PDB file of C-alpha atoms in Angstrom:
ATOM      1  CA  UNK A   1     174.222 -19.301  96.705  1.00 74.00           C
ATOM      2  CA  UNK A   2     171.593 -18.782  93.909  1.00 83.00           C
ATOM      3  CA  UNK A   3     171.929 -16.307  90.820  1.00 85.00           C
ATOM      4  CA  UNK A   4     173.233 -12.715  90.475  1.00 82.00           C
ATOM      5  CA  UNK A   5     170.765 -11.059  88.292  1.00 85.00           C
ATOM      6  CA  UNK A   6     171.853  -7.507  88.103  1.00 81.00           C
ATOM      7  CA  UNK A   7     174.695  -6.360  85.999  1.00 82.00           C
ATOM      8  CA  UNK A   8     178.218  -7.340  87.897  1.00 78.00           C
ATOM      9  CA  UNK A   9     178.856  -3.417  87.531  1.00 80.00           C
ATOM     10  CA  UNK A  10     175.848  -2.572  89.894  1.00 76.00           C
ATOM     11  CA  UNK A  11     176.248   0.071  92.836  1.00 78.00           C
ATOM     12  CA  UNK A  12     176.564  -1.162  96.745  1.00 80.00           C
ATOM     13  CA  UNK A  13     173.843   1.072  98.497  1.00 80.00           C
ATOM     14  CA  UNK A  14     173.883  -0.118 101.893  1.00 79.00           C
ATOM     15  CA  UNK A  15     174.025  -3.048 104.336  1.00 80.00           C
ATOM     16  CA  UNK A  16     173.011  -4.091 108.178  1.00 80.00           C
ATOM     17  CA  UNK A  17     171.129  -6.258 109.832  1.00 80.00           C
ATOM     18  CA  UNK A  18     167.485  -8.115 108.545  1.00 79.00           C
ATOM     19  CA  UNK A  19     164.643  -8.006 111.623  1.00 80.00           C
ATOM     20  CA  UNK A  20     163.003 -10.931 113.210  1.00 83.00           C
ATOM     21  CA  UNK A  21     160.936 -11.642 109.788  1.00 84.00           C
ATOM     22  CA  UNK A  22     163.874 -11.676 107.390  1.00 77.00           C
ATOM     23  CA  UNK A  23     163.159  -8.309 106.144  1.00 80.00           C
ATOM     24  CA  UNK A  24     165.403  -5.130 105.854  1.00 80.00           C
ATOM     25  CA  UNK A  25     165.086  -1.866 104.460  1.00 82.00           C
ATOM     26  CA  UNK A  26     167.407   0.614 102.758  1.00 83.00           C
ATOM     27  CA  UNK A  27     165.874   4.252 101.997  1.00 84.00           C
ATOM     28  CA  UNK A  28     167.681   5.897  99.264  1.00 84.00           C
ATOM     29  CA  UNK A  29     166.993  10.278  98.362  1.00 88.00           C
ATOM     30  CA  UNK A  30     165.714  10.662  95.107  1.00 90.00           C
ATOM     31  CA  UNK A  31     166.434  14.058  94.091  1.00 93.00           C
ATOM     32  CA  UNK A  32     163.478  16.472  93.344  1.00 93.00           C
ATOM     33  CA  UNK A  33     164.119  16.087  88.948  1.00 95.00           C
ATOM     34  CA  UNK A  34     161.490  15.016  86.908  1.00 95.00           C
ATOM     35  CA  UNK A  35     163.652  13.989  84.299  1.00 96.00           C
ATOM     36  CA  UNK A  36     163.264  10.999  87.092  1.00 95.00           C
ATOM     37  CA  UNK A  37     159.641  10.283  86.826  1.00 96.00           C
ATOM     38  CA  UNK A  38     159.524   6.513  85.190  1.00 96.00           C
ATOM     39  CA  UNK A  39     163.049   5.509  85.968  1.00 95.00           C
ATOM     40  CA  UNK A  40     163.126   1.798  86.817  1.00 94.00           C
ATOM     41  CA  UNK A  41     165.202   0.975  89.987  1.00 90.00           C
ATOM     42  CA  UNK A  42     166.559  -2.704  90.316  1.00 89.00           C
ATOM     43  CA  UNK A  43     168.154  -4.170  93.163  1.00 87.00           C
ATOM     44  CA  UNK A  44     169.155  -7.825  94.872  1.00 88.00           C
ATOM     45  CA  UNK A  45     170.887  -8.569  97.790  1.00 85.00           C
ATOM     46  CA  UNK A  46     173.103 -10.511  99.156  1.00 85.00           C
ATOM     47  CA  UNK A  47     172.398 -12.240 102.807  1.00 84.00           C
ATOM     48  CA  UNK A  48     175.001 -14.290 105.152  1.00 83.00           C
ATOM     49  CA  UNK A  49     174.398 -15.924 108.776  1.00 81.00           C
ATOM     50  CA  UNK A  50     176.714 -17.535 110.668  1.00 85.00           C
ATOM     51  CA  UNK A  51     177.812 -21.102 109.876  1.00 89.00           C
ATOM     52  CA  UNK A  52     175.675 -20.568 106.849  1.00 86.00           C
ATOM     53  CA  UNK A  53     176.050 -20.569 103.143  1.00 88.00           C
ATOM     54  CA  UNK A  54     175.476 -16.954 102.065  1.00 86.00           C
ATOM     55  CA  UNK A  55     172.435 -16.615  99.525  1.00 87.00           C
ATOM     56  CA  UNK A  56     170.837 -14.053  96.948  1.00 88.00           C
ATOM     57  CA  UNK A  57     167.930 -12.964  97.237  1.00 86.00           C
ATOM     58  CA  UNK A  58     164.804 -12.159  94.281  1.00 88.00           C
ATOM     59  CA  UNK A  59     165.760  -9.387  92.114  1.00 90.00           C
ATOM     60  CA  UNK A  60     162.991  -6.581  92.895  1.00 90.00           C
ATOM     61  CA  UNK A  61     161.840  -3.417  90.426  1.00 92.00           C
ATOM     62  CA  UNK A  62     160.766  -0.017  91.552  1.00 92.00           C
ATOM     63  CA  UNK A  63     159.712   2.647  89.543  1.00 95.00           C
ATOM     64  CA  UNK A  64     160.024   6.430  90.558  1.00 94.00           C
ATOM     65  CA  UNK A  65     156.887   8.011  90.648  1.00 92.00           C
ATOM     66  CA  UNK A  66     155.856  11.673  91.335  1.00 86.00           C
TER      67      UNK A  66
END
């Protein structure tokens, strides 16, 4: 399965399908504050075929710019 990084208290954002490379996207509004500017945004995920184990994927780090 691999490791959960994130804190267990961290916030479902979205789900669906990954393309043909294994790759999926999730856009999320940032609001126009910025109080923002510098935040660091964290997130993992979680990925499950059919008559596969499910697996976790590398933790990745985004910060909010202007």
């Amino acid at each position: 399965l691999g490791t959960w990084f994130l804190d267990i208290t961290a916030t479902y954002v979205g789900g669906g399908a990954l393309g043909s490379f294994g790759q999926a996207q999730i856009i999320i509004p940032i609001p126009n504050d910025p109080r923002l500017v510098g935040v660091e945004v964290w997130a993992q995920g979680a990925a499950m075929q059919p008559g596969m184990a499910p697996f976790l994927t590398n933790v990745d780090c985004k910060e909010i710019r202007s």
